[in-house]
């Protein structure tokens, strides 16, 4: 997937070309293996926190759809063979990658990620604050700027999960 705000499958970004070609080669080979039966093909896509929640939901859905189109055009699958889902902001990966990073004020960032709800509502059910806002305001935006440069690009991603059954052959030969 391309950079921030895009849902185009961009083969020149990072290692996309090698990863997709490797996946397609392995997948197409597995489809020729008579002992394997594809049970499910799931495609999940995510976004980074920049932008609105609605835009990130739409963006992650579009990323999943574009990747599905790309894969279907290079395999014998149709989109109806795939389960496709966009998840919006990948908060779980943000926390995991933050914990493994050198982000300034890491413990404070992790506290916000772990203990601040995505949305905070007032008594009239209006959004008055939330996780992204608190991250942006933390320490004058220093940690947010680090995350934006070093971690957010890693959250703009798609994942493929395949499930197979394997047929095992046994001999029915009787003992002599």
Short mmCIF file of C-alpha atoms in Angstrom, two decimals:
data_model
loop_
_atom_site.label_atom_id
_atom_site.label_comp_id
_atom_site.label_asym_id
_atom_site.label_seq_id
_atom_site.Cartn_x
_atom_site.Cartn_y
_atom_site.Cartn_z
CA UNK A 1 0.00 0.00 0.00
CA UNK A 2 1.19 3.50 -0.75
CA UNK A 3 1.90 6.18 1.82
CA UNK A 4 -0.45 8.23 4.02
CA UNK A 5 -3.94 8.73 2.61
CA UNK A 6 -3.57 6.33 -0.32
CA UNK A 7 -5.06 2.94 -1.04
CA UNK A 8 -3.09 2.19 -4.21
CA UNK A 9 -0.96 -0.97 -4.24
CA UNK A 10 2.43 0.67 -4.71
CA UNK A 11 5.03 -1.92 -5.68
CA UNK A 12 7.95 0.51 -5.38
CA UNK A 13 7.25 1.31 -1.71
CA UNK A 14 9.48 -0.48 0.80
CA UNK A 15 9.63 -4.19 -0.09
CA UNK A 16 6.10 -4.44 -1.53
CA UNK A 17 7.17 -5.89 -4.89
CA UNK A 18 9.26 -8.71 -3.40
CA UNK A 19 6.71 -9.47 -0.68
CA UNK A 20 3.76 -9.64 -3.09
CA UNK A 21 5.65 -11.61 -5.75
CA UNK A 22 6.87 -14.07 -3.11
CA UNK A 23 3.37 -14.45 -1.70
CA UNK A 24 1.80 -14.93 -5.14
CA UNK A 25 4.40 -17.52 -6.15
CA UNK A 26 3.85 -19.51 -2.94
CA UNK A 27 0.07 -19.16 -3.14
CA UNK A 28 -0.16 -20.22 -6.80
CA UNK A 29 2.13 -23.19 -6.08
CA UNK A 30 -0.05 -24.22 -3.13
CA UNK A 31 -3.11 -24.14 -5.40
CA UNK A 32 -1.41 -26.76 -7.59
CA UNK A 33 -0.77 -29.05 -4.61
CA UNK A 34 -3.53 -31.68 -4.60
CA UNK A 35 -2.99 -32.38 -0.89
CA UNK A 36 -3.92 -28.81 0.09
CA UNK A 37 -7.40 -27.33 0.11
CA UNK A 38 -7.84 -23.60 0.69
CA UNK A 39 -10.41 -23.11 3.46
CA UNK A 40 -10.27 -19.32 3.85
CA UNK A 41 -8.46 -16.30 2.47
CA UNK A 42 -8.68 -13.25 4.72
CA UNK A 43 -7.40 -9.78 3.93
CA UNK A 44 -7.21 -7.16 6.72
CA UNK A 45 -6.01 -3.58 6.26
CA UNK A 46 -5.19 -0.77 8.66
CA UNK A 47 -4.43 2.94 8.83
CA UNK A 48 -2.32 5.25 10.96
CA UNK A 49 -3.88 7.85 13.30
CA UNK A 50 -3.59 10.86 10.97
CA UNK A 51 -6.96 11.99 9.64
CA UNK A 52 -10.45 11.49 10.99
CA UNK A 53 -11.73 8.17 12.28
CA UNK A 54 -14.25 7.97 9.42
CA UNK A 55 -11.55 8.71 6.83
CA UNK A 56 -9.27 6.06 8.36
CA UNK A 57 -12.08 3.48 8.35
CA UNK A 58 -12.76 4.23 4.68
CA UNK A 59 -9.07 4.25 3.84
CA UNK A 60 -8.38 0.88 5.46
CA UNK A 61 -11.40 -0.64 3.67
CA UNK A 62 -10.16 0.74 0.36
CA UNK A 63 -6.67 -0.60 1.02
CA UNK A 64 -8.09 -4.07 1.59
CA UNK A 65 -10.21 -3.83 -1.58
CA UNK A 66 -7.31 -2.61 -3.76
CA UNK A 67 -5.07 -5.42 -2.52
CA UNK A 68 -7.87 -7.94 -3.12
CA UNK A 69 -8.23 -6.68 -6.70
CA UNK A 70 -4.49 -6.97 -7.20
CA UNK A 71 -4.37 -10.53 -5.86
CA UNK A 72 -7.44 -11.66 -7.78
CA UNK A 73 -5.99 -10.31 -11.02
CA UNK A 74 -2.94 -12.56 -10.51
CA UNK A 75 -4.60 -15.73 -9.19
CA UNK A 76 -7.62 -17.85 -9.99
CA UNK A 77 -9.61 -16.30 -7.16
CA UNK A 78 -12.56 -13.96 -7.31
CA UNK A 79 -13.26 -11.33 -4.67
CA UNK A 80 -16.13 -13.48 -3.40
CA UNK A 81 -13.49 -16.05 -2.36
CA UNK A 82 -11.92 -13.54 0.02
CA UNK A 83 -12.99 -12.09 3.35
CA UNK A 84 -12.03 -8.43 3.24
CA UNK A 85 -12.04 -6.07 6.23
CA UNK A 86 -10.71 -2.62 6.99
CA UNK A 87 -10.03 -1.92 10.66
CA UNK A 88 -9.27 1.79 10.72
CA UNK A 89 -6.47 2.90 13.05
CA UNK A 90 -4.18 0.10 14.17
CA UNK A 91 -3.97 1.03 17.86
CA UNK A 92 -2.69 -2.42 18.86
CA UNK A 93 0.32 -2.25 16.53
CA UNK A 94 0.95 1.36 17.55
CA UNK A 95 1.27 0.28 21.17
CA UNK A 96 3.45 -2.72 20.30
CA UNK A 97 5.79 -0.76 18.03
CA UNK A 98 5.96 2.14 20.50
CA UNK A 99 7.01 -0.23 23.28
CA UNK A 100 9.86 -1.47 21.07
CA UNK A 101 10.94 2.02 19.94
CA UNK A 102 13.03 4.92 21.20
CA UNK A 103 10.11 7.37 21.19
CA UNK A 104 10.71 10.29 23.55
CA UNK A 105 8.66 10.04 26.77
CA UNK A 106 7.87 6.42 25.91
CA UNK A 107 6.26 5.53 29.23
CA UNK A 108 3.91 8.51 29.01
CA UNK A 109 2.99 7.60 25.43
CA UNK A 110 2.33 4.00 26.45
CA UNK A 111 0.21 5.20 29.36
CA UNK A 112 -1.97 7.20 26.94
CA UNK A 113 -2.22 4.27 24.52
CA UNK A 114 -3.08 1.77 27.25
CA UNK A 115 -5.31 3.86 29.50
CA UNK A 116 -7.05 6.51 27.41
CA UNK A 117 -10.21 5.51 25.56
CA UNK A 118 -10.25 6.20 21.85
CA UNK A 119 -13.14 8.62 22.55
CA UNK A 120 -14.10 10.43 25.74
CA UNK A 121 -17.70 11.64 25.93
CA UNK A 122 -19.43 14.26 28.06
CA UNK A 123 -22.80 13.77 29.78
CA UNK A 124 -24.61 14.72 26.55
CA UNK A 125 -22.74 11.99 24.64
CA UNK A 126 -20.57 14.47 22.73
CA UNK A 127 -16.92 13.65 22.09
CA UNK A 128 -14.79 15.98 24.18
CA UNK A 129 -11.39 14.25 24.10
CA UNK A 130 -9.67 11.04 23.16
CA UNK A 131 -6.52 9.02 22.72
CA UNK A 132 -5.30 10.67 19.51
CA UNK A 133 -5.81 14.19 20.90
CA UNK A 134 -3.93 13.36 24.09
CA UNK A 135 -1.08 11.82 22.11
CA UNK A 136 -0.86 14.98 20.01
CA UNK A 137 -0.82 17.25 23.04
CA UNK A 138 1.61 15.20 25.11
CA UNK A 139 4.86 17.08 25.82
CA UNK A 140 4.17 19.74 23.18
CA UNK A 141 3.76 17.16 20.40
CA UNK A 142 7.35 15.88 20.59
CA UNK A 143 6.38 12.19 20.96
CA UNK A 144 3.61 12.52 18.36
CA UNK A 145 6.04 13.96 15.82
CA UNK A 146 8.43 11.06 16.46
CA UNK A 147 5.58 8.55 16.07
CA UNK A 148 4.42 10.27 12.90
CA UNK A 149 7.85 9.95 11.32
CA UNK A 150 8.98 6.55 12.61
CA UNK A 151 5.96 4.46 13.62
CA UNK A 152 2.87 5.65 11.74
CA UNK A 153 4.20 4.57 8.31
CA UNK A 154 4.43 1.00 9.64
CA UNK A 155 0.72 1.05 10.55
CA UNK A 156 -0.39 1.68 6.96
CA UNK A 157 -0.53 -1.97 6.06
CA UNK A 158 -2.47 -4.97 4.89
CA UNK A 159 -2.27 -8.56 6.14
CA UNK A 160 -3.19 -11.81 4.44
CA UNK A 161 -4.23 -14.87 6.43
CA UNK A 162 -4.77 -18.19 4.68
CA UNK A 163 -6.21 -21.37 6.14
CA UNK A 164 -5.73 -24.73 4.49
CA UNK A 165 -6.66 -28.31 5.17
CA UNK A 166 -4.16 -30.95 4.26
CA UNK A 167 -5.28 -34.28 2.86
CA UNK A 168 -3.23 -37.19 4.12
CA UNK A 169 -3.13 -40.44 2.23
CA UNK A 170 -2.87 -43.77 4.04
CA UNK A 171 -2.45 -47.23 2.75
CA UNK A 172 -5.23 -49.77 3.19
CA UNK A 173 -2.92 -52.69 2.44
CA UNK A 174 -3.55 -55.69 4.70
CA UNK A 175 -0.77 -57.31 6.67
CA UNK A 176 0.48 -60.57 5.15
#
